[in-house]
Tab-separated table of C-alpha atoms and ligand atoms in Angstrom:
chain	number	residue	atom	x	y	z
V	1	UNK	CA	163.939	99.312	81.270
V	2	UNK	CA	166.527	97.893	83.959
V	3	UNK	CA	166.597	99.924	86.935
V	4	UNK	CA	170.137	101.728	87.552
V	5	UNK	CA	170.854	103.168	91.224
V	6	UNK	CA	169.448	106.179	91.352
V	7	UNK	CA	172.307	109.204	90.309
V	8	UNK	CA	172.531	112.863	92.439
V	9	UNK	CA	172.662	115.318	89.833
V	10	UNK	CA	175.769	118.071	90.104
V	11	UNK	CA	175.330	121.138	88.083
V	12	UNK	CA	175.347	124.482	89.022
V	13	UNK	CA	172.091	124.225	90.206
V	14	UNK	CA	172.471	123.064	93.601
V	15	UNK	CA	169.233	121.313	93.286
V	16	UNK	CA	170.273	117.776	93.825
V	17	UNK	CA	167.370	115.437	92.507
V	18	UNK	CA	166.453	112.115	94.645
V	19	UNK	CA	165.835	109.356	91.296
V	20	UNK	CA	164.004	107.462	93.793
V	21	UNK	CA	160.534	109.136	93.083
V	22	UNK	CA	161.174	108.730	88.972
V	23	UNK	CA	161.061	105.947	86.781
V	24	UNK	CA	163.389	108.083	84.429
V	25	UNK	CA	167.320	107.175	84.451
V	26	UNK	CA	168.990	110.315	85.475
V	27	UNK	CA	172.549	109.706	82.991
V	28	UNK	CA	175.527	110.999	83.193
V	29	UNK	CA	177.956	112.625	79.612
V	30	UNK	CA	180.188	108.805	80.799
V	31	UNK	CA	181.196	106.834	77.569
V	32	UNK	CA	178.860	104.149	79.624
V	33	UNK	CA	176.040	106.303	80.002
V	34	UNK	CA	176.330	107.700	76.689
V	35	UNK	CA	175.985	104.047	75.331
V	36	UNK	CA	173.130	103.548	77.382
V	37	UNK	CA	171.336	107.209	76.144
V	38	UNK	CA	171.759	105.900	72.657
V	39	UNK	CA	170.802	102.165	73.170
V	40	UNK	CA	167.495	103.290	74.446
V	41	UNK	CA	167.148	105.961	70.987
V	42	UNK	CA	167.775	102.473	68.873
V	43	UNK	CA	165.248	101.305	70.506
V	44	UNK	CA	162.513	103.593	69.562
V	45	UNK	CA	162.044	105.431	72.925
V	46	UNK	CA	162.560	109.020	73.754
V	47	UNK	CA	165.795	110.658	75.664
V	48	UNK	CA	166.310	114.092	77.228
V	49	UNK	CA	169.105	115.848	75.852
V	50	UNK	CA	171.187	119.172	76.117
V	51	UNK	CA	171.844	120.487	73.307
V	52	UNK	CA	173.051	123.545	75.300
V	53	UNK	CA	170.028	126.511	73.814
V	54	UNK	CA	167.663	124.194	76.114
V	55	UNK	CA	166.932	120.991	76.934
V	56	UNK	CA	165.184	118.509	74.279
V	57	UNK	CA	163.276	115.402	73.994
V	58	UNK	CA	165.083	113.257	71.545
V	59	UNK	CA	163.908	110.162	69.079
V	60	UNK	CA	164.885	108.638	66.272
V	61	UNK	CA	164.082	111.197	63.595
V	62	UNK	CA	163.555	108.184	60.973
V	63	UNK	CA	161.577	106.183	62.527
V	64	UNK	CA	158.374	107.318	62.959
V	65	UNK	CA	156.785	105.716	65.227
V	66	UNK	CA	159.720	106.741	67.612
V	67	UNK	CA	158.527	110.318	66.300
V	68	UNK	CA	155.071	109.840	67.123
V	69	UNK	CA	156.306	109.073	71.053
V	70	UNK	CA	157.486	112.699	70.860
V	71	UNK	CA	154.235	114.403	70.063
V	72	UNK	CA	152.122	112.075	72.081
V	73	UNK	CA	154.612	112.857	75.553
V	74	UNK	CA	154.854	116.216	75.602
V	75	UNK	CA	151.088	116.963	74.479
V	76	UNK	CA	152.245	118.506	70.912
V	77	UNK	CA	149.942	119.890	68.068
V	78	UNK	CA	150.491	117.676	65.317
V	79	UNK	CA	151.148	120.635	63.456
V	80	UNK	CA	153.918	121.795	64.487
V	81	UNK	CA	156.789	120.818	63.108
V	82	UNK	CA	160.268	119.447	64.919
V	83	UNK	CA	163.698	120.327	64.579
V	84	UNK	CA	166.223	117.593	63.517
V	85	UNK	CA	169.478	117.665	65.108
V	86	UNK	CA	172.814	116.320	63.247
V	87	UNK	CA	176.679	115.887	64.561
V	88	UNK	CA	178.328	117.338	62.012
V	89	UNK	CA	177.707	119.357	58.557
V	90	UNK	CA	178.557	116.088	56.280
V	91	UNK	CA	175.358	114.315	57.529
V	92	UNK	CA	173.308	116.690	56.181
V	93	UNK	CA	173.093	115.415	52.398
V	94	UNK	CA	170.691	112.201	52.775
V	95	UNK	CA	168.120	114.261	54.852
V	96	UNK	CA	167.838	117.367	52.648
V	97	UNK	CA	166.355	118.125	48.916
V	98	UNK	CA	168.986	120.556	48.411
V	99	UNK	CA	171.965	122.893	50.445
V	100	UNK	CA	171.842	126.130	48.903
V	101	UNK	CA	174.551	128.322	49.285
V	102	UNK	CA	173.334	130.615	51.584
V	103	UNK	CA	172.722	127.519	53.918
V	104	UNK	CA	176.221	126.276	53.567
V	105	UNK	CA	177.633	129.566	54.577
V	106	UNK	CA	175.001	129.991	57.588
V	107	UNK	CA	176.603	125.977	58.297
V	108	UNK	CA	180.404	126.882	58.196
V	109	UNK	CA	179.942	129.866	60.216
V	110	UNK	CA	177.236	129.074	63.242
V	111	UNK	CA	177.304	125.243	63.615
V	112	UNK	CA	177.452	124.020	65.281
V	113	UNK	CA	175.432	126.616	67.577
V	114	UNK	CA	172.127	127.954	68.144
V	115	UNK	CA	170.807	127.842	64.438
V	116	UNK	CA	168.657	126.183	62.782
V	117	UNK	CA	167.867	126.000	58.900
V	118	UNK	CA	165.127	125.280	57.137
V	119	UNK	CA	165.495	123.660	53.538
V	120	UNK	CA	163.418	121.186	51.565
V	121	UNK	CA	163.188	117.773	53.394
V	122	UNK	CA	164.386	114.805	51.102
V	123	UNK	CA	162.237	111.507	51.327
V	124	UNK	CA	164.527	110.293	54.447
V	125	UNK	CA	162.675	112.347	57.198
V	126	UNK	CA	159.024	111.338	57.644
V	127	UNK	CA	156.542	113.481	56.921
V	128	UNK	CA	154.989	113.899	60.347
V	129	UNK	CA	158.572	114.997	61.352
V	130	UNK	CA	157.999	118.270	59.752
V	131	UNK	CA	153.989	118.309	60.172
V	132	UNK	CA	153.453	117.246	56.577
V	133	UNK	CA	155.668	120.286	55.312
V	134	UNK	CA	157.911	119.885	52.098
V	135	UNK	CA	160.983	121.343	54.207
V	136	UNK	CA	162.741	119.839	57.324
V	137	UNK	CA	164.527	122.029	60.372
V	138	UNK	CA	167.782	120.956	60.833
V	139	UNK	CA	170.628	122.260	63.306
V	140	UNK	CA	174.295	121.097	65.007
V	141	UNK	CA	173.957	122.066	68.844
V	142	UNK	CA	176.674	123.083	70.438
V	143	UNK	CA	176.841	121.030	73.528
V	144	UNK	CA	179.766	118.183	73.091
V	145	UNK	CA	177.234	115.381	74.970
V	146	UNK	CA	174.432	116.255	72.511
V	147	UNK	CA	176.433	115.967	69.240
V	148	UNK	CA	178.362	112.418	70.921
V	149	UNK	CA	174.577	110.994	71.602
V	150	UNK	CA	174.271	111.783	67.631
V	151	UNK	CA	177.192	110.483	66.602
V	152	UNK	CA	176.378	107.491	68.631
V	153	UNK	CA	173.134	107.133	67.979
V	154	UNK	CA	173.952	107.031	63.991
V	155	UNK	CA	170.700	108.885	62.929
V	156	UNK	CA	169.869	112.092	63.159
V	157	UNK	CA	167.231	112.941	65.950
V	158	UNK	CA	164.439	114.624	65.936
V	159	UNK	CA	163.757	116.959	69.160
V	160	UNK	CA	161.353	119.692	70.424
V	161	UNK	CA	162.263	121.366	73.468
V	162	UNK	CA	161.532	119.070	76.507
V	163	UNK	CA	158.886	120.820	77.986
V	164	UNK	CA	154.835	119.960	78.144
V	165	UNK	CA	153.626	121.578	75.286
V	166	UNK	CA	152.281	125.207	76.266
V	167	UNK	CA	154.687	125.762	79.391
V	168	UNK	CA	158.258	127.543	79.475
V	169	UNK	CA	161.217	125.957	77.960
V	170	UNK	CA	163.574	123.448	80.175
V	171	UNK	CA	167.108	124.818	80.912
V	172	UNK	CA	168.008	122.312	83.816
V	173	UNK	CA	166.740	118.378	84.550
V	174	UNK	CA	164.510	119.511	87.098
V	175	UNK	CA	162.254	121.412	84.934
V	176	UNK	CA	161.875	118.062	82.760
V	177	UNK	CA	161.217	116.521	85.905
V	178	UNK	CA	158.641	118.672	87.145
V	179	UNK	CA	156.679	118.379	83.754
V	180	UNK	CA	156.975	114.767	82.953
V	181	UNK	CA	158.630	112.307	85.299
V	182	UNK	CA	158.768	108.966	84.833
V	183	UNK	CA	156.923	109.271	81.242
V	184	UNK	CA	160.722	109.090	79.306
V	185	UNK	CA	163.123	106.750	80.015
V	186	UNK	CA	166.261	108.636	80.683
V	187	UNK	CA	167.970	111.924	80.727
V	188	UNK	CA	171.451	112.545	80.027
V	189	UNK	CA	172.510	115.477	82.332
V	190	UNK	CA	174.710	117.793	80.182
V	191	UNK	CA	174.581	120.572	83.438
V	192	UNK	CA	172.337	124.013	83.011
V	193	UNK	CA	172.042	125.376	79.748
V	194	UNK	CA	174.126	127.952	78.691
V	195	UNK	CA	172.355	130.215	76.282
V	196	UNK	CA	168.426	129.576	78.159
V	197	UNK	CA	166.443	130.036	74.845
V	198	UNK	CA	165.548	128.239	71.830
V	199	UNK	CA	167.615	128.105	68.733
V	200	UNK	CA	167.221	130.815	66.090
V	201	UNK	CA	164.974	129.640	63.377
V	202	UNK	CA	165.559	130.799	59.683
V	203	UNK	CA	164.132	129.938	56.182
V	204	UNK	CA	166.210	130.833	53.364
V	205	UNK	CA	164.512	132.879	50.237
V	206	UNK	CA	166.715	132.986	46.999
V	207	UNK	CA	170.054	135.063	48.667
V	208	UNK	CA	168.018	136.176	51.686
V	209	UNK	CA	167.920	134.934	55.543
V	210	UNK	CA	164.180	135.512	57.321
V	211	UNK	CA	164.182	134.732	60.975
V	212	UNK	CA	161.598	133.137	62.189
V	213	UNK	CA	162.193	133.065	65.534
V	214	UNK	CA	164.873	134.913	67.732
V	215	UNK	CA	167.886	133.310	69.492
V	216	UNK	CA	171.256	132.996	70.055
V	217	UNK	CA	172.616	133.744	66.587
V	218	UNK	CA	170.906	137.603	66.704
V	219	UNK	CA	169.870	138.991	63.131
V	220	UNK	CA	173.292	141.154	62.993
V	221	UNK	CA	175.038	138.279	63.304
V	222	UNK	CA	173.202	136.586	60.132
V	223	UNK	CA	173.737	140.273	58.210
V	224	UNK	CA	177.122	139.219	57.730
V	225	UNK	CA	176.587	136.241	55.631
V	226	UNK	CA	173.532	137.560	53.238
V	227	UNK	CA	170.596	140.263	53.862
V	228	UNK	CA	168.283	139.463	56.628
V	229	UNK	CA	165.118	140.217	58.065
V	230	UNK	CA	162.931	139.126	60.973
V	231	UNK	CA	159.180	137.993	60.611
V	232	UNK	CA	157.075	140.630	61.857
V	233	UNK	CA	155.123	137.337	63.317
V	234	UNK	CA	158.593	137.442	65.930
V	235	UNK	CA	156.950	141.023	67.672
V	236	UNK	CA	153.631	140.991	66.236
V	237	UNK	CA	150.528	138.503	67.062
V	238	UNK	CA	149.588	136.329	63.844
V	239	UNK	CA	147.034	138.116	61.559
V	240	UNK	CA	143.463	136.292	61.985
V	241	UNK	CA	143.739	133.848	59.236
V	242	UNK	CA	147.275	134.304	57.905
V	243	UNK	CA	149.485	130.918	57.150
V	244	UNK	CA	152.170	130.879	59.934
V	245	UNK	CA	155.819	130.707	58.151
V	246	UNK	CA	156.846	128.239	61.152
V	247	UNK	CA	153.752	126.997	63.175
V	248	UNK	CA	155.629	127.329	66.088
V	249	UNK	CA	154.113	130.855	66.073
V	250	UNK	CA	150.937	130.206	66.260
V	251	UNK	CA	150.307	128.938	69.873
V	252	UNK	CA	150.939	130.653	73.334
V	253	UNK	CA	154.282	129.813	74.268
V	254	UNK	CA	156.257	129.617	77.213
V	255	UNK	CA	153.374	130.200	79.987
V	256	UNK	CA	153.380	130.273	83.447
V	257	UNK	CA	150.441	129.333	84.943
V	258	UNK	CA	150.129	133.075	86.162
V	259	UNK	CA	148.447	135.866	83.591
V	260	UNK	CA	151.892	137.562	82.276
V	261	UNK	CA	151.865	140.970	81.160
V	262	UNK	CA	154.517	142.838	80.109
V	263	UNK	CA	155.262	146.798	81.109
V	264	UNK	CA	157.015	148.821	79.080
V	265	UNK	CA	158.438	151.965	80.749
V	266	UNK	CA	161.391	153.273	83.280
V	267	UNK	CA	162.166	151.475	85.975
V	268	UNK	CA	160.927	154.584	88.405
V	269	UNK	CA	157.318	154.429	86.070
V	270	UNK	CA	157.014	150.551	86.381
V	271	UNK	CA	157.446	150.300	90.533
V	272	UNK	CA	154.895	153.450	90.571
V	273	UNK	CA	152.912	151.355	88.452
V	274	UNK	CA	153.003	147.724	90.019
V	275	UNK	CA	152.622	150.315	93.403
V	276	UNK	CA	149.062	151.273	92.430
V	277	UNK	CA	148.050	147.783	91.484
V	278	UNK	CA	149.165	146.206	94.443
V	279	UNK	CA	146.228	147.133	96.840
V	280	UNK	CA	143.821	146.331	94.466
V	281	UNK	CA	145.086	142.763	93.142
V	282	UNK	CA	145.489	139.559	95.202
V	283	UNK	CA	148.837	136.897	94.239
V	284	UNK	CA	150.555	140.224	92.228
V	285	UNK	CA	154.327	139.534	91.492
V	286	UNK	CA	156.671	141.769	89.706
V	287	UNK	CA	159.498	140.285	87.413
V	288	UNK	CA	162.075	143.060	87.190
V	289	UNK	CA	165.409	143.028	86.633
V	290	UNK	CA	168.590	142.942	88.966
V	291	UNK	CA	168.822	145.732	91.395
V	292	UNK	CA	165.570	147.418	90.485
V	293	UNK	CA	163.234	145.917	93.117
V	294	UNK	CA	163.458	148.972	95.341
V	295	UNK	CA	160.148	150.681	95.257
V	296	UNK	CA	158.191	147.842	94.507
V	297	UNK	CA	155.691	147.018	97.184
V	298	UNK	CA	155.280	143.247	95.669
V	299	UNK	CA	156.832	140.373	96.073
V	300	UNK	CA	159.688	140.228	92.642
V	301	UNK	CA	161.671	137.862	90.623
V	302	UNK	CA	164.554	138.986	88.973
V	303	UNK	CA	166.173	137.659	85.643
V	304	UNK	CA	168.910	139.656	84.727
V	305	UNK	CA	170.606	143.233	84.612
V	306	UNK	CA	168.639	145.726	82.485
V	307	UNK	CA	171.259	146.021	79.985
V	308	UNK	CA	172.642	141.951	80.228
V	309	UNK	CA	170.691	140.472	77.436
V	310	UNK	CA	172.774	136.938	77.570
V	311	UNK	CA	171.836	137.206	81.480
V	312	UNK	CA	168.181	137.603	81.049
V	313	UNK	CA	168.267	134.862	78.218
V	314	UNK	CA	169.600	132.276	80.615
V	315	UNK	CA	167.298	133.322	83.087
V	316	UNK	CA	164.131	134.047	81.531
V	317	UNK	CA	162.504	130.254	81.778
V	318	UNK	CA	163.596	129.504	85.397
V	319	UNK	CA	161.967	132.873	86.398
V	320	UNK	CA	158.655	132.090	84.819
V	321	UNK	CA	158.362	128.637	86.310
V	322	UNK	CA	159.813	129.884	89.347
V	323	UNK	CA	156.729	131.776	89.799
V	324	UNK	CA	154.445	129.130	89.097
V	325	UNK	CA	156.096	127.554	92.654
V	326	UNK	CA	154.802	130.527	94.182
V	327	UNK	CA	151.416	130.916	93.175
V	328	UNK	CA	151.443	134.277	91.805
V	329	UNK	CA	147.799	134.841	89.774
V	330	UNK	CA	149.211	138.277	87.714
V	331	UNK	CA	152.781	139.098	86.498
V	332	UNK	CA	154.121	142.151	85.551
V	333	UNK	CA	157.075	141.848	83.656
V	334	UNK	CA	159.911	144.594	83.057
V	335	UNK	CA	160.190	144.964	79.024
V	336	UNK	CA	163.741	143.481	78.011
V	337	UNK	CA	165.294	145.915	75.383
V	338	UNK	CA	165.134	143.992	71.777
V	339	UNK	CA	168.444	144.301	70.863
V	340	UNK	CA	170.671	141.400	69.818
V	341	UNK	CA	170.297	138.215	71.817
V	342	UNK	CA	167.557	140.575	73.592
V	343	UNK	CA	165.167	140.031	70.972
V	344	UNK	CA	164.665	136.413	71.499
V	345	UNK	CA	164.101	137.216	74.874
V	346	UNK	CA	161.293	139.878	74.161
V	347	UNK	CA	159.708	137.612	71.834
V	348	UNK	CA	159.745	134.559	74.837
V	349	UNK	CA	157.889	137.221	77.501
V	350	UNK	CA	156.262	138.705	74.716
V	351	UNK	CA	154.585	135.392	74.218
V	352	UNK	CA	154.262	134.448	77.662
V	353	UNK	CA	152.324	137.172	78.080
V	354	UNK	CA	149.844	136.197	75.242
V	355	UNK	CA	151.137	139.561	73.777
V	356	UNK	CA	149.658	141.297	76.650
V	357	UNK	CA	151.342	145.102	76.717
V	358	UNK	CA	151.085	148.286	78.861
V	359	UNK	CA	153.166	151.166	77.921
V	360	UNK	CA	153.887	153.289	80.605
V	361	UNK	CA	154.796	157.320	80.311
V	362	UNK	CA	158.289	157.836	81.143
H	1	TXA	O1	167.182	125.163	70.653
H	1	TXA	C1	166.273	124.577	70.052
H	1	TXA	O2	165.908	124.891	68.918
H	1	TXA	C2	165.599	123.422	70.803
H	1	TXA	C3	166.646	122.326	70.989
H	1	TXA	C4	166.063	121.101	71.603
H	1	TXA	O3	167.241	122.031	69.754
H	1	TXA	N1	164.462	122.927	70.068
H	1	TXA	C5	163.295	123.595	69.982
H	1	TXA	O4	162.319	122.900	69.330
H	1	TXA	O5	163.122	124.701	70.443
H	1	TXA	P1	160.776	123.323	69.338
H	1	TXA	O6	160.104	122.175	68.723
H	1	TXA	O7	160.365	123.700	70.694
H	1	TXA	O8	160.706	124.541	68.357
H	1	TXA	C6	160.888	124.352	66.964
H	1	TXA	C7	160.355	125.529	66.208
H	1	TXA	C8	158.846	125.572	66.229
H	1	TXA	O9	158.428	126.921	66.336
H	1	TXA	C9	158.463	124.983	64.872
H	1	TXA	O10	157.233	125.467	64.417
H	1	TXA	C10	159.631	125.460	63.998
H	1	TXA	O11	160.765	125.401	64.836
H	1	TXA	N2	159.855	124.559	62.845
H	1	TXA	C11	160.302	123.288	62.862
H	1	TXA	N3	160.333	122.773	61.623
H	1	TXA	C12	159.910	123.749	60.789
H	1	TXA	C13	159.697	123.836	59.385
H	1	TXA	N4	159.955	122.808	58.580
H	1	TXA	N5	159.222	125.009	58.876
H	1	TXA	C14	158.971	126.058	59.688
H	1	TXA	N6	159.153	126.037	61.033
H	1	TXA	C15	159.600	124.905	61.581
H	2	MG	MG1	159.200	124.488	72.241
């Protein structure tokens, strides 16, 4: 790959990230860069992109050795399946079995946006795309630079979230950086993400919506265009040998480095709590939410106001790696309420913590 001068990165995190120690090509959303982003997909090689949920690692979703990059980079189960991402609903037809009804409304009204369908996968997507599975992901994201890299690109990419496999999501460039730099070519910046979490993840069954996994596009939201229900995989560990409706589920997500484990209870009841461990327990941390450190005789991270589930969504990942950069051995985390967008964040921490729990009195 020609070497470009190396690019300060301007976002609204303040970070600005010196290229110099990366062999990855830090791009900007330019018409020029864009053209580069997409001559390097032709290629075969891989691409960061924002697709404005979080942060993914783009290929070539037809080609599979291009496919195969993905897996191998970010240390992926060959299991699990990947999400293919498309500019614009009239794309869909070559890459799909069939478009149900139900999926077309879901289309009209949430794409693009954080949503993504599954339906049966037509001959077009290679089978290790979707782990050997008859049906293929597919989803419009929201963020203008990710749907022009599509466009551009002229085939629809496939693209996990940019992350090692195992460790929380990336919302910014530096948290791509810090897990893999210089092992992909380029990233196009597209700024911090806005929503912070993964796309919600549905199947469709006859004239009824089943979430899979929790995100921006909350189960209410899906009530309005046909019944719908959640998984009780999204709050519940996976039954010892039950088939997981999206393997996704099956693996410890979203980890810091740190044992997580989340506290259910008032904030008065968790400080008193974290208070009594915090003589006993070396490298403690709380993570709490805004304003309710008082009381707590631990160092704490914040990521959001009690009652701000969009806040704690966008927060959530930079928290948890956040306290990976400080070392902290033990976690405990302030239960988010599961209410609209505040389910996908219980079901992140809720993983994180390996679906460790302690429910407090009071
Ligand atoms: O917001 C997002 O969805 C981001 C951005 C990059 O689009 N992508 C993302 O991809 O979160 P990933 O690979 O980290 O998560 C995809 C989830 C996994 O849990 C996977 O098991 C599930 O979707 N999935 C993908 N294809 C599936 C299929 N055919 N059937 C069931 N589940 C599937
Ligand atoms: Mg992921």
């Amino acid at each position: 790959m020609p070497s470009s001068p190396p690019i300060g990165l301007k976002n609204s995190n303040p970070q600005v990230i010196d290229m110099k120690d990366y062999n990855t090509r830090l791009l900007t959303p330019s018409p020029a860069d864009i053209a580069e982003a997409t001559a390097i997909l032709r290629q075969g090689e891989l691409v960061w992109i924002p697709p404005s949920t979080i942060y993914g690692l783009a290929a070539d979703a037809t080609n599979e050795a291009a496919v195969a990059g993905i897996f191998k980079a970010k240390g992926r189960p060959q299991d699990n399946p990947l999400i293919v991402h498309i500019s614009e609903v009239a794309e869909i037809t070559p890459y799909v079995a069939e478009f149900p009804a139900v999926a077309k409304r879901l289309a009209d009204k949430f794409w693009p946006g954080p949503l993504t369908v599954i339906l049966p996968r037509s001959e077009q997507i290679p089978a290790s795309v979707s782990a050997g599975l008859s049906t293929v992901a597919i989803r419009i994201p929201a963020h203008p630079v990710a749907r022009a890299i599509i466009k551009a690109a002229g085939c629809p990419l496939a693209a996990p979230s940019g992350n090692l496999s195992g460790s929380p999501s990336p919302t910014t460039a530096a948290h791509m950086l810090a897990d893999m730099a210089g092992r992909i070519p380029a990233i196009v910046d597209g700024g911090d993400s806005q929503v912070g979490v993964e796309s919600t993840v549905v199947a469709i069954k006859g004239d009824k919506i089943r979430v899979l996994r929790p995100g921006g596009v909350t189960p209410e939201m899906l009530q309005q265009v046909a019944p719908a229900e959640v998984a009780s995989a999204v709050t519940n560990p996976l039954e010892e040998g039950a088939v997981a409706a999206s393997p996704g589920m099956k693996y410890k997500h979203y980890a810091p480095q740190a044992r997580v484990v989340l506290v259910k209870g008032s904030p008065a009841a968790f400080a008193a709590f974290v208070g009594e461990k915090a003589a006993t327990q070396e490298g403690l941390y709380a993570l709490c939410f805004d304003g309710e450190e008082e009381g707590i005789p631990v160092p704490c991270l914040t990521y959001g106001g009690r009652a701000d589930a969009a806040d704690q969504a966008h927060r959530l990942f930079t928290a948890l790696r956040q306290l990976d950069d400080t070392g902290a051995r033990l976690v405990y985390a302030a239960c988010p309420s599961p209410e609209g967008v505040g389910l996908a964040v219980y079901n992140r921490i809720l993983r994180a913590a390996g679906f460790e729990v302690i429910t407090l009195d009071g």
